[in-house]
Coordinates of N, CA and C in Angstrom, one line a residue:
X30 N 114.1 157.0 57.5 CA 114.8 158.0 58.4 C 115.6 157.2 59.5
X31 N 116.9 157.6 59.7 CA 117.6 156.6 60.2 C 117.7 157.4 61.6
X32 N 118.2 157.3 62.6 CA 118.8 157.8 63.8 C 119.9 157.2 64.4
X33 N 120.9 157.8 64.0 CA 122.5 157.3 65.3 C 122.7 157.7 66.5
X34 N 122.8 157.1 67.4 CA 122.8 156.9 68.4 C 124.2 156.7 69.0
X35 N 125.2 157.5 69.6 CA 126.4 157.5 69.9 C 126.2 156.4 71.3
X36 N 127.1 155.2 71.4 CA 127.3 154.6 73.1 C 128.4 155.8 73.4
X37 N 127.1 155.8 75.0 CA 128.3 156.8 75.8 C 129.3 155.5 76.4
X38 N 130.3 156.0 76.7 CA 131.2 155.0 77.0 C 131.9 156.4 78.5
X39 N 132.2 155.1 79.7 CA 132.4 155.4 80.8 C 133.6 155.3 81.0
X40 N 133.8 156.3 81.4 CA 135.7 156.1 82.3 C 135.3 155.8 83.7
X41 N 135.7 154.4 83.9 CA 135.7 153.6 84.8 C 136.0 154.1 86.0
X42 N 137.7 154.9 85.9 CA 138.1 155.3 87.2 C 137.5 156.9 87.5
X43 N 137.0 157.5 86.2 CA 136.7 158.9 87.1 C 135.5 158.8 87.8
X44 N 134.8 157.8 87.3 CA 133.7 157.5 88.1 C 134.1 156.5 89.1
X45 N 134.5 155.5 89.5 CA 135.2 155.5 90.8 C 135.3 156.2 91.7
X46 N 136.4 157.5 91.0 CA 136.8 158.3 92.0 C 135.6 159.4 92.4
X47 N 134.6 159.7 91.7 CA 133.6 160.6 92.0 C 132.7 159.6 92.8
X48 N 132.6 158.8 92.7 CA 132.1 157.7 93.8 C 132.6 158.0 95.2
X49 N 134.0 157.7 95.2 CA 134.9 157.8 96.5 C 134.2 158.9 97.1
X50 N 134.5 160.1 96.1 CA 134.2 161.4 96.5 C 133.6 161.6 97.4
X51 N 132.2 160.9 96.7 CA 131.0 161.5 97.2 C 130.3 160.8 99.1
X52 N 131.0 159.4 98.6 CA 130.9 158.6 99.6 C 131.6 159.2 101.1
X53 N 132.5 159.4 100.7 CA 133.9 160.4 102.0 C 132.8 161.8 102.1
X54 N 132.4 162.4 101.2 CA 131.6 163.8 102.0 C 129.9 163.4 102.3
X55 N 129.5 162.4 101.8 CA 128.7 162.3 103.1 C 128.4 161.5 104.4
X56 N 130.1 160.8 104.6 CA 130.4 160.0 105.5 C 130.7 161.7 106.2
X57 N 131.9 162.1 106.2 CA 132.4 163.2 107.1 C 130.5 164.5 107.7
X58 N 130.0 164.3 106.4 CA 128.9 165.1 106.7 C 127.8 164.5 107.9
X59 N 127.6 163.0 108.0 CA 127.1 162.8 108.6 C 127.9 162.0 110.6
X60 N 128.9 162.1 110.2 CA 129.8 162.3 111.2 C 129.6 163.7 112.0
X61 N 129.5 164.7 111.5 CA 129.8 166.6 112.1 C 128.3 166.0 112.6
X62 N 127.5 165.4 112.0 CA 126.1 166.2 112.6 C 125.7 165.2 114.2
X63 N 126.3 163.9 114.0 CA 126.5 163.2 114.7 C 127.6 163.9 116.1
X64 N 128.5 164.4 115.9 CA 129.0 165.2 116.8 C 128.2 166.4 117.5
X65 N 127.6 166.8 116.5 CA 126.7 168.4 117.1 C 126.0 168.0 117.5
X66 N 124.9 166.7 117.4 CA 123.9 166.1 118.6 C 124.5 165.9 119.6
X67 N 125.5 165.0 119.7 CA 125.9 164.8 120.9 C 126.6 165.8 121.8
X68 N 127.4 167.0 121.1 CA 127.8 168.3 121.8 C 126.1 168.9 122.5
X69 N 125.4 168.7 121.6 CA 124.0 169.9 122.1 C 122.7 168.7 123.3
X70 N 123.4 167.4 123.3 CA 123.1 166.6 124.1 C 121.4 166.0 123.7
X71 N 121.7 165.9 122.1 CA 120.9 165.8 122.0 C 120.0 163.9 122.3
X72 N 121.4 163.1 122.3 CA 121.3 162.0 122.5 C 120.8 161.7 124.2
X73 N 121.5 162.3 124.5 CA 120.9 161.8 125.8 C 119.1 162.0 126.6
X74 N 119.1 163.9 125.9 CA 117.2 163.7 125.9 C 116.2 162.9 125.0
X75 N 116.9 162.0 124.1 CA 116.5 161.3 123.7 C 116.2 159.5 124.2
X76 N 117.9 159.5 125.1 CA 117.6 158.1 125.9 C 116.5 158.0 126.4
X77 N 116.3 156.5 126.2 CA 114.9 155.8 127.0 C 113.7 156.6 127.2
X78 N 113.7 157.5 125.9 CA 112.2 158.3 125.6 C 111.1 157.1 124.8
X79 N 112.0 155.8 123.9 CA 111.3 155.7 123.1 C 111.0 156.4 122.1
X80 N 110.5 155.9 121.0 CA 110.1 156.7 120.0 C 109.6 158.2 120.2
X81 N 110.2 159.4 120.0 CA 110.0 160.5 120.3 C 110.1 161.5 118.7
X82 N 109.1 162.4 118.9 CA 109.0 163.7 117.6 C 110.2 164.5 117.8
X83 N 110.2 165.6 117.0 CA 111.3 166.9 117.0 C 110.0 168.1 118.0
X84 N 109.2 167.5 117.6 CA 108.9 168.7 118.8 C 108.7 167.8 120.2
X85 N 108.5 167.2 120.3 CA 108.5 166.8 122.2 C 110.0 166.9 122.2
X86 N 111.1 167.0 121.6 CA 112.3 166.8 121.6 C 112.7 168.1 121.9
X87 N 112.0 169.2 121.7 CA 112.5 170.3 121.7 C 111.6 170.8 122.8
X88 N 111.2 170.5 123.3 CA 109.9 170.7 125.1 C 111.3 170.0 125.8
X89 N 112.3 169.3 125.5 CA 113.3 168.4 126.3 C 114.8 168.8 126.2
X90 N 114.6 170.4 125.8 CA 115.9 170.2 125.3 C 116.8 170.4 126.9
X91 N 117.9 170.5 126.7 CA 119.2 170.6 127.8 C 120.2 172.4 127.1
X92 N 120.0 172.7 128.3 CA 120.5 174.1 127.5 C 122.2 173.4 127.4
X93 N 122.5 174.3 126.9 CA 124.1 174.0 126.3 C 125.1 175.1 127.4
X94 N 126.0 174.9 127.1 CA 126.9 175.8 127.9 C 127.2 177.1 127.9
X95 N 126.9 177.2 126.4 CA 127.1 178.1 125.2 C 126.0 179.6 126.2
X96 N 124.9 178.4 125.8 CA 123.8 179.4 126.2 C 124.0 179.8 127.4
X97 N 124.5 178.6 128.2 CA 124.1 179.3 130.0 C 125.2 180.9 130.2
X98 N 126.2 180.4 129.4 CA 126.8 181.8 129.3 C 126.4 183.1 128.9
X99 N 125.2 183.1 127.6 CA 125.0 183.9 127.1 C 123.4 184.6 127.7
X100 N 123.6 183.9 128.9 CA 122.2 184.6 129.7 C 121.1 183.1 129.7
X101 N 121.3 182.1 129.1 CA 119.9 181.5 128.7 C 119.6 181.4 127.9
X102 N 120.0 182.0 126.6 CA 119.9 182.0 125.1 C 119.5 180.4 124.8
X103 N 119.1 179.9 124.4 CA 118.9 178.5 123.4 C 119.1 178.8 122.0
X104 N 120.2 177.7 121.9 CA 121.0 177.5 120.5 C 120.1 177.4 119.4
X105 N 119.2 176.6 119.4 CA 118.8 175.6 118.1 C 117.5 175.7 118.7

């Protein structure tokens, strides 16, 4: 009993470019999130904490502007 076995064979550039692709949406994805810490300030209650959790981080937060408008509300 024999078994054939087809070689898959690769297109160089579509894979390339699904490479590119993927590389650009999670460069731009991790850019936005990088902005919405720093809009929700989250870097700064983080300075010179030292190694810090998501919950002491969130005992620290800085209300946003958003909120102070909306009574106090907290965003996140």
């Amino acid at each position: 009993m024999t078994t054939a076995t087809a070689a898959a064979t690769i297109d160089e550039a579509r894979l390339e470019a699904f490479v590119g692709q993927a590389v650009l949406g999670i460069g731009a994805a991790i850019s936005r999130l990088l902005h919405i810490g720093h809009r929700l300030g989250r870097y700064k209650a983080m300075a010179g904490a030292g190694p810090i959790t998501s919950s002491v981080l969130a005992l620290r937060r800085i209300p946003h502007r958003r909120g102070r408008r909306l009574g106090g509300a907290r965003l996140l």
